[in-house]
């Protein structure tokens, strides 16, 4: 999701707090509801909502969700090739950014490896053989 805007709504009544809505380029929207407390205000609500989403992204899928995934796979007989793929401009830009990052990282690693293994990058050193050959200072008469 390519973020294009955020909105903060103050909630009053039964559960006071804030709802932060993140809006995506392709019309996507993600809302995070935060309860009042811990110094929550309009200035730090976006930051705290972002932290909640990061925690959610790192959360492992629970049993209930895994069963849903298994049910979906069973209904499709594991054939996901026929499923239509809908990509928004945000999806395309995200995939391109990930691809660019992987390529640049691979190129950097390759360049580092070449520099480390290439002998021409070492300074020239003089080598002298310790085995005497063709001595000219010996008198052979």
PDB file of C-alpha atoms in Angstrom, residues 70-129:
ATOM      1  CA  UNK A  70      -6.558 -24.490   4.626  1.00  0.00           C
ATOM      2  CA  UNK A  71     -10.274 -24.367   3.730  1.00  0.00           C
ATOM      3  CA  UNK A  72      -9.582 -21.987   0.836  1.00  0.00           C
ATOM      4  CA  UNK A  73      -6.812 -24.247  -0.424  1.00  0.00           C
ATOM      5  CA  UNK A  74      -9.066 -27.307  -0.148  1.00  0.00           C
ATOM      6  CA  UNK A  75     -11.804 -25.617  -2.177  1.00  0.00           C
ATOM      7  CA  UNK A  76      -9.342 -24.657  -4.889  1.00  0.00           C
ATOM      8  CA  UNK A  77      -7.553 -28.045  -4.823  1.00  0.00           C
ATOM      9  CA  UNK A  78      -4.337 -26.081  -4.429  1.00  0.00           C
ATOM     10  CA  UNK A  79      -4.746 -24.568  -7.899  1.00  0.00           C
ATOM     11  CA  UNK A  80      -4.168 -20.872  -7.428  1.00  0.00           C
ATOM     12  CA  UNK A  81      -3.123 -20.286 -11.054  1.00  0.00           C
ATOM     13  CA  UNK A  82      -6.700 -19.696 -12.171  1.00  0.00           C
ATOM     14  CA  UNK A  83      -7.339 -17.071  -9.509  1.00  0.00           C
ATOM     15  CA  UNK A  84      -7.468 -13.586 -10.980  1.00  0.00           C
ATOM     16  CA  UNK A  85      -4.652 -11.317  -9.886  1.00  0.00           C
ATOM     17  CA  UNK A  86      -5.740  -7.755  -9.295  1.00  0.00           C
ATOM     18  CA  UNK A  87      -2.880  -5.318  -8.921  1.00  0.00           C
ATOM     19  CA  UNK A  88      -3.457  -1.702  -8.089  1.00  0.00           C
ATOM     20  CA  UNK A  89      -0.903   0.967  -8.988  1.00  0.00           C
ATOM     21  CA  UNK A  90       0.171   0.821  -5.331  1.00  0.00           C
ATOM     22  CA  UNK A  91       0.793  -2.944  -5.564  1.00  0.00           C
ATOM     23  CA  UNK A  92       2.821  -2.501  -8.732  1.00  0.00           C
ATOM     24  CA  UNK A  93       4.951   0.283  -7.247  1.00  0.00           C
ATOM     25  CA  UNK A  94       5.544  -1.737  -4.069  1.00  0.00           C
ATOM     26  CA  UNK A  95       6.582  -4.821  -6.040  1.00  0.00           C
ATOM     27  CA  UNK A  96       8.907  -2.710  -8.191  1.00  0.00           C
ATOM     28  CA  UNK A  97      10.490  -1.119  -5.104  1.00  0.00           C
ATOM     29  CA  UNK A  98      11.077  -4.557  -3.556  1.00  0.00           C
ATOM     30  CA  UNK A  99      12.571  -5.847  -6.818  1.00  0.00           C
ATOM     31  CA  UNK A 100      14.867  -2.805  -7.097  1.00  0.00           C
ATOM     32  CA  UNK A 101      16.031  -3.258  -3.506  1.00  0.00           C
ATOM     33  CA  UNK A 102      16.820  -6.950  -4.067  1.00  0.00           C
ATOM     34  CA  UNK A 103      18.710  -6.182  -7.288  1.00  0.00           C
ATOM     35  CA  UNK A 104      20.776  -3.375  -5.759  1.00  0.00           C
ATOM     36  CA  UNK A 105      21.603  -5.538  -2.727  1.00  0.00           C
ATOM     37  CA  UNK A 106      22.677  -8.407  -4.979  1.00  0.00           C
ATOM     38  CA  UNK A 107      24.835  -6.069  -7.071  1.00  0.00           C
ATOM     39  CA  UNK A 108      26.478  -4.635  -3.936  1.00  0.00           C
ATOM     40  CA  UNK A 109      27.268  -8.120  -2.618  1.00  0.00           C
ATOM     41  CA  UNK A 110      28.703  -9.165  -5.968  1.00  0.00           C
ATOM     42  CA  UNK A 111      30.878  -6.061  -6.153  1.00  0.00           C
ATOM     43  CA  UNK A 112      32.144  -6.588  -2.588  1.00  0.00           C
ATOM     44  CA  UNK A 113      32.955 -10.216  -3.367  1.00  0.00           C
ATOM     45  CA  UNK A 114      34.832  -9.294  -6.518  1.00  0.00           C
ATOM     46  CA  UNK A 115      36.858  -6.628  -4.733  1.00  0.00           C
ATOM     47  CA  UNK A 116      37.757  -9.054  -1.960  1.00  0.00           C
ATOM     48  CA  UNK A 117      38.881 -11.795  -4.334  1.00  0.00           C
ATOM     49  CA  UNK A 118      40.561  -9.785  -7.073  1.00  0.00           C
ATOM     50  CA  UNK A 119      44.380  -9.861  -6.679  1.00  0.00           C
ATOM     51  CA  UNK A 120      44.932  -6.795  -8.854  1.00  0.00           C
ATOM     52  CA  UNK A 121      43.480  -4.663  -6.095  1.00  0.00           C
ATOM     53  CA  UNK A 122      46.438  -5.579  -3.848  1.00  0.00           C
ATOM     54  CA  UNK A 123      49.553  -3.415  -3.987  1.00  0.00           C
ATOM     55  CA  UNK A 124      52.384  -4.789  -6.072  1.00  0.00           C
ATOM     56  CA  UNK A 125      55.020  -6.623  -4.058  1.00  0.00           C
ATOM     57  CA  UNK A 126      58.505  -7.713  -5.077  1.00  0.00           C
ATOM     58  CA  UNK A 127      59.317 -11.379  -4.731  1.00  0.00           C
ATOM     59  CA  UNK A 128      62.805 -12.851  -4.791  1.00  0.00           C
ATOM     60  CA  UNK A 129      63.600 -16.505  -5.182  1.00  0.00           C
TER      61      UNK A 129
END
